[in-house]
Coordinates of C-alpha atoms in Angstrom, one line a residue:
M1 CA 0.0 0.0 0.0
T2 CA 1.4 3.4 -1.0
S3 CA 1.4 6.4 1.2
K4 CA -0.9 9.2 0.2
C5 CA 0.7 12.6 0.3
N6 CA -1.6 15.6 0.8
L7 CA 1.1 18.3 0.3
P8 CA 0.1 21.3 -1.7
P9 CA 1.3 21.4 -5.3
S10 CA 4.2 23.7 -4.5
T11 CA 5.7 21.2 -2.0
K12 CA 4.5 17.8 -3.3
N13 CA 7.9 16.9 -4.7
I14 CA 10.0 16.8 -1.5
S15 CA 13.7 17.1 -2.5
R16 CA 16.3 15.1 -0.7
R17 CA 17.9 18.4 0.1
R18 CA 14.8 19.8 1.9
F19 CA 15.3 20.9 5.5
L20 CA 13.2 21.7 8.5
R21 CA 14.2 25.1 9.8
G22 CA 13.8 27.0 13.0
A23 CA 15.8 29.1 15.5
G24 CA 18.9 29.1 13.3
V25 CA 18.8 25.3 13.1
T26 CA 18.4 23.2 10.0
L27 CA 17.5 19.5 10.1
A28 CA 17.6 17.4 6.9
L29 CA 14.5 15.3 6.1
P30 CA 14.9 11.5 6.0
L31 CA 14.2 9.6 2.9
L32 CA 10.9 8.6 4.5
E33 CA 11.9 5.0 4.7
C34 CA 11.0 2.9 7.8
M35 CA 13.6 2.7 10.5
A36 CA 13.9 -0.3 12.7
Q37 CA 12.3 0.0 16.1
K38 CA 14.7 -0.3 19.0
S39 CA 14.0 -2.0 22.2
V40 CA 15.9 -2.6 25.4
A41 CA 16.2 -6.3 26.1
T42 CA 16.9 -7.7 29.5
S43 CA 18.3 -11.1 30.3
S44 CA 16.5 -13.2 33.0
E45 CA 19.0 -16.0 32.3
N46 CA 21.7 -14.5 34.4
L47 CA 22.1 -11.3 36.4
Q48 CA 25.8 -11.3 35.7
P49 CA 26.6 -8.8 32.8
K50 CA 27.5 -10.5 29.5
R51 CA 30.3 -9.2 27.3
M52 CA 31.8 -10.0 23.9
L53 CA 35.1 -9.5 22.1
L54 CA 34.8 -10.0 18.3
I55 CA 38.2 -10.5 16.5
S56 CA 38.9 -10.8 12.8
N57 CA 42.0 -11.1 10.6
N58 CA 40.9 -10.2 7.1
L59 CA 43.3 -12.7 5.5
G60 CA 42.3 -15.6 7.7
V61 CA 44.5 -18.6 8.4
L62 CA 45.7 -21.7 6.5
P63 CA 42.6 -24.0 6.5
K64 CA 44.3 -27.4 6.8
P65 CA 46.2 -26.8 10.1
F66 CA 43.2 -24.9 11.6
F67 CA 40.3 -27.3 11.1
P68 CA 40.2 -30.6 13.1
E69 CA 39.8 -33.8 11.1
T70 CA 37.4 -35.3 13.6
T71 CA 34.2 -33.9 15.1
G72 CA 32.1 -33.8 18.2
T73 CA 33.2 -33.6 21.8
A74 CA 35.9 -36.3 21.4
Y75 CA 37.5 -34.5 18.4
R76 CA 41.3 -34.4 18.0
L77 CA 42.8 -30.9 18.2
S78 CA 44.3 -29.6 14.9
P79 CA 47.9 -28.3 14.8
Y80 CA 46.8 -24.7 15.4
L81 CA 44.3 -25.6 18.1
Q82 CA 47.1 -27.4 20.0
E83 CA 48.2 -23.9 20.8
L84 CA 45.0 -23.5 22.8
K85 CA 45.1 -27.0 24.4
E86 CA 44.8 -25.8 28.0
F87 CA 41.5 -24.2 27.1
T88 CA 40.0 -27.1 25.2
N89 CA 36.9 -27.1 27.4
D90 CA 36.5 -23.4 27.0
F91 CA 36.0 -23.1 23.3
T92 CA 34.2 -24.5 20.3
V93 CA 35.6 -24.6 16.8
F94 CA 33.2 -24.6 13.8
S95 CA 33.4 -25.7 10.2
G96 CA 30.9 -25.3 7.4
L97 CA 29.9 -21.7 8.3
S98 CA 29.8 -18.7 6.0
H99 CA 27.7 -15.8 4.9
P100 CA 25.3 -16.7 2.0
A101 CA 25.8 -14.8 -1.2
C102 CA 28.7 -12.9 0.4
E103 CA 31.3 -13.4 -2.2
G104 CA 34.0 -11.3 -3.8
G105 CA 37.3 -12.2 -2.1
H106 CA 38.7 -9.2 -0.1
S107 CA 35.5 -7.2 -0.7
T108 CA 33.8 -9.3 2.0
E109 CA 36.1 -8.0 4.8
N110 CA 33.7 -5.3 5.9
C111 CA 30.8 -7.8 6.0
F112 CA 32.2 -10.2 8.6
L113 CA 29.9 -8.9 11.3
T114 CA 27.1 -7.9 9.0
G115 CA 26.5 -10.8 6.6
A116 CA 25.5 -8.3 3.9
R117 CA 25.0 -10.0 0.5
H118 CA 26.9 -9.3 -2.8
P119 CA 29.4 -6.7 -1.6
T120 CA 30.8 -6.3 -5.1
S121 CA 27.4 -5.5 -6.7
S122 CA 26.7 -2.1 -8.1
G123 CA 25.2 0.3 -5.5
F124 CA 26.1 -2.1 -2.6
R125 CA 25.3 -0.7 0.9
N126 CA 26.4 -2.5 4.0
T127 CA 24.0 -3.4 6.8
I128 CA 24.3 -3.1 10.6
S129 CA 27.1 -5.0 12.3
L130 CA 26.6 -7.4 15.1
D131 CA 28.2 -5.2 17.7
Q132 CA 26.1 -2.1 16.8
Y133 CA 22.9 -4.1 16.6
A134 CA 23.5 -5.5 20.1
A135 CA 24.4 -2.0 21.4
E136 CA 21.1 -0.6 19.9
Q137 CA 19.1 -3.3 21.6
L138 CA 20.8 -3.1 25.0
G139 CA 21.1 0.6 25.3
R140 CA 23.7 2.6 27.2
Q141 CA 25.0 0.5 30.1
T142 CA 28.6 1.6 30.3
R143 CA 30.8 4.6 29.6
F144 CA 31.3 3.4 26.0
R145 CA 28.5 1.6 24.2
T146 CA 31.1 -0.2 22.1
L147 CA 34.8 0.0 21.3
N148 CA 35.9 -0.5 17.7
L149 CA 39.6 -1.2 17.5
G150 CA 42.0 -1.9 14.6
V151 CA 45.6 -3.1 14.0
N152 CA 47.4 -1.7 10.9
I153 CA 44.0 -0.8 9.7
D154 CA 43.1 1.3 6.7
K155 CA 40.7 3.4 8.7
A156 CA 39.0 5.1 5.7
N157 CA 38.0 1.8 4.0
R158 CA 37.8 -1.0 6.5
S159 CA 36.0 -1.6 9.7
L160 CA 34.1 -4.4 11.6
S161 CA 31.6 -1.8 12.8
W162 CA 28.8 -0.5 10.6
T163 CA 25.7 1.6 11.4
R164 CA 22.1 0.7 10.6
D165 CA 22.5 2.9 7.5
G166 CA 25.6 1.0 6.3
V167 CA 28.0 3.7 7.3
L168 CA 31.6 2.7 8.3
L169 CA 32.6 3.5 11.9
P170 CA 36.3 4.2 11.9
A171 CA 38.4 1.9 14.1
E172 CA 40.6 3.3 16.9
D173 CA 44.2 2.3 16.3
S174 CA 46.0 4.1 19.1
P175 CA 46.3 2.1 22.4
A176 CA 47.5 5.3 24.1
S177 CA 44.4 7.2 23.1
I178 CA 42.1 4.3 24.2
F179 CA 43.9 4.1 27.5
K180 CA 43.5 7.9 28.1
K181 CA 39.7 7.7 27.3
M182 CA 39.2 4.9 29.7
F183 CA 41.4 5.8 32.7
I184 CA 42.8 9.3 32.6
Q185 CA 40.5 11.7 34.4
G186 CA 40.4 15.2 32.8
S187 CA 40.8 18.3 34.8
A188 CA 37.7 20.0 36.3
A189 CA 38.0 22.7 33.6
K190 CA 38.1 20.1 30.8
I191 CA 35.1 18.3 32.2
K192 CA 33.2 21.6 32.5
Q193 CA 34.1 22.4 28.9
R194 CA 32.9 19.1 27.7
L195 CA 29.6 19.4 29.6
H196 CA 29.1 22.8 28.1
Q197 CA 29.6 21.5 24.6
L198 CA 27.0 18.8 25.2
K199 CA 24.5 21.2 26.7
R200 CA 24.9 23.7 23.8
R201 CA 23.5 21.1 21.5
G202 CA 20.1 21.4 23.2
S203 CA 17.2 19.8 21.5
I204 CA 17.3 20.0 17.7
L205 CA 13.7 19.0 17.4
D206 CA 12.6 21.8 19.8
A207 CA 14.3 24.3 17.5
V208 CA 12.5 23.0 14.4
S209 CA 9.2 22.2 16.1
D210 CA 6.9 24.6 14.2
S211 CA 8.4 23.6 10.8
A212 CA 8.1 19.9 11.7
Q213 CA 4.4 20.3 12.7
Q214 CA 3.6 22.2 9.5
L215 CA 5.1 19.5 7.4
N216 CA 3.6 16.6 9.4
K217 CA 0.0 17.7 9.0
N218 CA 0.3 17.7 5.2
L219 CA 1.7 14.1 5.0
G220 CA -0.2 10.9 4.5
R221 CA -0.4 8.3 7.3
N222 CA 2.5 6.1 6.3
D223 CA 4.9 9.1 5.7
R224 CA 3.8 10.5 9.1
A225 CA 4.7 7.2 10.7
R226 CA 8.1 7.3 8.9
L227 CA 8.8 10.9 10.0
D228 CA 7.8 10.0 13.5
Q229 CA 10.3 7.2 13.5
Y230 CA 13.0 9.6 12.2
F231 CA 12.2 12.1 15.0
T232 CA 12.2 9.3 17.6
S233 CA 15.8 8.3 16.5
I234 CA 16.9 11.9 16.9
R235 CA 15.3 12.0 20.4
E236 CA 17.2 8.8 21.2
L237 CA 20.4 10.4 20.0
E238 CA 19.8 13.4 22.2
Q239 CA 19.2 11.1 25.1
R240 CA 22.5 9.5 24.5
L241 CA 24.2 12.9 24.6
I242 CA 22.6 13.5 28.0
T243 CA 23.8 10.2 29.1
A244 CA 27.3 11.0 27.8
G245 CA 27.1 14.2 30.0
E246 CA 26.3 12.1 33.0
W247 CA 29.2 9.8 32.3
E248 CA 31.5 12.8 32.0
Q249 CA 30.8 13.6 35.7
N250 CA 31.5 10.0 36.9
P251 CA 35.0 9.2 38.0
K252 CA 36.9 6.9 35.6
P253 CA 38.0 3.5 36.9
K254 CA 41.5 3.0 38.2
T255 CA 44.1 0.6 36.8
D256 CA 47.6 -0.6 37.8
Q257 CA 48.3 -1.1 34.1
P258 CA 50.9 1.4 32.8
A259 CA 49.8 3.6 30.0
P260 CA 51.0 2.1 26.7
Q261 CA 53.1 3.8 24.0
D262 CA 51.8 3.5 20.5
I263 CA 53.8 1.3 18.2
V264 CA 54.2 3.1 14.9
D265 CA 56.2 0.5 13.0
R266 CA 53.6 -1.4 10.9
A267 CA 56.1 -4.3 10.7
L268 CA 55.5 -5.0 14.4
L269 CA 52.1 -6.5 13.6
F270 CA 51.9 -8.9 16.5
D271 CA 53.2 -6.5 19.1
K272 CA 50.5 -4.1 18.0
F273 CA 47.9 -6.9 18.1
E274 CA 49.0 -7.8 21.6
Q275 CA 48.6 -4.2 22.7
M276 CA 45.1 -4.0 21.3
L277 CA 44.1 -7.2 22.9
T278 CA 45.4 -5.9 26.3
M279 CA 43.3 -2.7 25.8
A280 CA 40.2 -4.8 24.9
I281 CA 40.5 -6.9 28.0
L282 CA 41.1 -3.8 30.2
A283 CA 38.0 -2.2 28.7
L284 CA 35.9 -5.3 29.6
Q285 CA 37.5 -5.9 33.0
S286 CA 36.9 -2.3 34.0
D287 CA 33.3 -2.4 32.6
S288 CA 34.2 0.6 30.4
T289 CA 32.3 -1.3 27.7
R290 CA 30.8 -4.7 27.2
I291 CA 31.2 -4.9 23.5
V292 CA 34.6 -4.7 21.7
T293 CA 35.5 -5.4 18.0
L294 CA 39.1 -5.8 16.8
M295 CA 40.1 -6.0 13.2
V296 CA 43.6 -7.1 12.2
D297 CA 44.1 -5.6 8.8
A298 CA 46.6 -8.1 7.4
F299 CA 45.8 -6.9 3.9
A300 CA 47.3 -3.5 4.7
T301 CA 50.3 -5.0 6.5
P302 CA 53.7 -4.7 4.6
V303 CA 56.7 -7.0 5.3
F304 CA 56.3 -7.8 9.0
Q305 CA 58.2 -9.4 11.9
L306 CA 57.4 -13.1 12.3
E307 CA 59.6 -13.7 15.3
D308 CA 62.8 -12.2 16.8
Q309 CA 65.0 -10.9 14.1
V310 CA 63.0 -12.8 11.4
K311 CA 60.8 -10.9 9.0
S312 CA 58.5 -12.1 6.2
T313 CA 59.9 -12.1 2.7
T314 CA 57.0 -10.1 1.4
G315 CA 53.8 -8.3 2.6
Y316 CA 51.1 -10.2 4.3
H317 CA 48.7 -10.1 1.3
S318 CA 51.3 -11.3 -1.2
L319 CA 52.3 -14.0 1.3
S320 CA 48.7 -15.2 1.6
H321 CA 48.7 -16.0 -2.2
H322 CA 51.1 -18.7 -1.5
G323 CA 50.4 -20.9 -4.5
L324 CA 51.5 -23.9 -2.3
R325 CA 55.1 -22.6 -2.2
A326 CA 56.8 -24.2 0.8
N327 CA 58.6 -21.0 1.9
H328 CA 55.4 -19.0 1.9
L329 CA 53.4 -21.7 3.7
A330 CA 56.1 -21.9 6.4
Q331 CA 55.9 -18.2 7.0
L332 CA 52.2 -18.2 7.1
E333 CA 52.2 -21.0 9.6
K334 CA 54.4 -19.0 11.9
A335 CA 52.1 -16.0 11.6
D336 CA 49.0 -18.1 12.3
R337 CA 50.6 -19.7 15.3
R338 CA 51.5 -16.3 16.7
Q339 CA 47.9 -15.4 16.4
M340 CA 46.8 -18.5 18.3
S341 CA 49.4 -17.8 20.9
L342 CA 48.0 -14.3 21.4
L343 CA 44.5 -15.7 21.6
R344 CA 45.7 -18.2 24.2
H345 CA 47.2 -15.4 26.3
S346 CA 44.0 -13.4 26.1
L347 CA 42.0 -16.4 27.3
K348 CA 44.4 -17.0 30.1
V349 CA 44.0 -13.4 31.3
L350 CA 40.2 -13.6 31.1
A351 CA 40.3 -16.8 33.0
S352 CA 42.5 -15.4 35.7
V353 CA 40.2 -12.5 36.5
Q354 CA 37.4 -13.1 38.9
D355 CA 34.1 -11.4 37.9
E356 CA 31.9 -11.4 40.9
S357 CA 31.4 -15.2 41.5
S358 CA 33.1 -16.6 38.3
R359 CA 35.9 -16.0 35.8
L360 CA 35.6 -13.1 33.5
L361 CA 36.0 -15.6 30.7
D362 CA 32.7 -17.2 31.7
S363 CA 30.8 -14.0 31.1
T364 CA 32.8 -12.9 28.0
M365 CA 32.2 -14.4 24.6
V366 CA 35.4 -14.3 22.5
L367 CA 34.8 -14.8 18.8
Y368 CA 37.9 -15.3 16.5
G369 CA 37.4 -15.7 12.8
S370 CA 37.7 -14.2 9.3
N371 CA 35.7 -13.3 6.2
M372 CA 38.3 -15.4 4.2
G373 CA 38.0 -19.2 4.1
D374 CA 41.1 -19.5 2.0
A375 CA 43.0 -16.3 1.0
N376 CA 45.1 -18.1 -1.6
T377 CA 42.0 -18.7 -3.7
H378 CA 39.8 -15.8 -2.5
D379 CA 37.4 -18.4 -1.1
N380 CA 34.7 -16.9 1.2
T381 CA 33.1 -20.2 2.3
N382 CA 33.9 -22.6 5.2
L383 CA 35.2 -19.7 7.3
P384 CA 37.6 -20.4 10.3
I385 CA 35.5 -19.6 13.3
L386 CA 36.2 -20.2 17.0
L387 CA 34.1 -19.2 19.9
A388 CA 35.4 -19.2 23.5
G389 CA 33.9 -18.4 26.9
G390 CA 30.5 -16.7 27.5
G391 CA 28.9 -19.6 29.3
F392 CA 28.2 -21.8 26.3
K393 CA 28.7 -25.6 26.2
H394 CA 32.2 -25.9 24.8
G395 CA 34.9 -28.5 24.2
Q396 CA 33.7 -29.6 20.8
H397 CA 34.0 -29.3 17.0
L398 CA 30.6 -28.4 15.5
A399 CA 30.9 -29.5 11.9
F400 CA 28.3 -28.4 9.3
N401 CA 28.2 -29.2 5.6
R402 CA 31.3 -27.8 4.0
E403 CA 29.7 -27.7 0.6
K404 CA 26.3 -26.2 1.7
N405 CA 27.3 -24.0 4.6
K406 CA 25.1 -22.9 7.5
P407 CA 24.8 -19.2 7.8
L408 CA 27.4 -17.7 10.2
C409 CA 24.6 -15.3 11.3
N410 CA 22.9 -18.3 12.9
L411 CA 25.8 -18.3 15.4
Y412 CA 25.4 -14.5 15.8
V413 CA 21.8 -15.1 16.9
N414 CA 23.2 -17.5 19.6
I415 CA 25.6 -14.8 20.7
L416 CA 22.9 -12.1 20.8
Q417 CA 20.6 -14.2 22.9
K418 CA 23.4 -15.1 25.3
L419 CA 24.2 -11.4 25.5
G420 CA 20.6 -10.7 26.6
V421 CA 19.1 -9.5 23.3
E422 CA 15.7 -10.9 22.7
S423 CA 16.1 -11.6 19.0
D424 CA 15.6 -14.7 16.8
H425 CA 17.0 -13.1 13.6
F426 CA 20.1 -11.3 12.5
G427 CA 21.4 -10.6 9.0
S428 CA 21.1 -13.8 6.9
S429 CA 20.2 -16.1 9.8
T430 CA 17.7 -18.9 9.4
G431 CA 17.7 -19.8 13.1
T432 CA 20.3 -20.7 15.7
L433 CA 23.1 -23.3 15.8
T434 CA 22.2 -26.3 17.9
G435 CA 24.7 -27.9 20.3
L436 CA 25.9 -24.8 22.1
N437 CA 23.6 -24.5 25.0
S438 CA 24.2 -26.4 28.2

């Protein structure tokens, strides 16, 4: 059913550039397309806050040493998973998962947490990412709704975090800056200045009230509903600004961790990765946020240090197109094992921290994976996916059809529900994955 528009002839054709005006403020009109309703979900399953850390390397890992050859709870650890042996009962490895119709090699890197289809098609627009969707549903619970981090990241073109309108949210790549935001309390003068900036924004809708009412009464029912949704989203944004002002007045948490110094050398990929993992865990441990994304931009990484005094012979991307060359494969295996080692260390830290009555690991879901199933062939199916912690039933290899993959978004629904979001659908999901609940 189409929306009837009762605007007078002079204003019937509403331009995309049209504005509402008032009190020196201009507010652009929406495209009058329905916006998703937002709701705050609560979890009755567990009063303990749930958290998630979502990690992706956009060139993935070598498939053969990553995937186990056996399945179920009695599966035999693969060479890479041997690096995580002490946490066997704390993680699940998956095979046979991917995003349907999400093809195009490296073009899929921005779709890892969205599942958007056909990223190479003309006019492609990304969809909302898992972290931002969860943040929308849960509302502001911590100082930062989410933290979006990156290592060697091309900030203008790549991110794991995307808004509902498909807009890239740039990743923060400075550990020093993140540490300052989380733990360094500004002076009284700085806090006052920040509060003044927030207060000055006032209510945009109050300023354009007369103009909005005049337009609203001339619109049809459906367009009025769309405009109302648009205004609701602006009100919610304003409420978040008020909340931000309240957080400005709250003391920041304390930490014994020394402030990090940014590593500028892009060749020190794994040192930078380790720094960012430390910042991510500090953010979760201090309850500065409960949702963190971390993208390792291997594609943008030049010749890099594999181990002490040993560097790769070429950039990470070129290395990933190994063509079965033994030298390239050996270097990639070292790089992959270093990633597994860093993941093991992160799980160890999360397991060592007591969060009320249990380990921080038990309330934190750690997802590690990639948009690339096999970078050598630009294959975007059978993605390497590992999920640790979070209170799931672990210690297993959940294997699905490697030819007709299950949607990775099914796992994302499991994650959302465990996080406390009352949702049975996300992205390309067709349900949830069985075998994860205790």
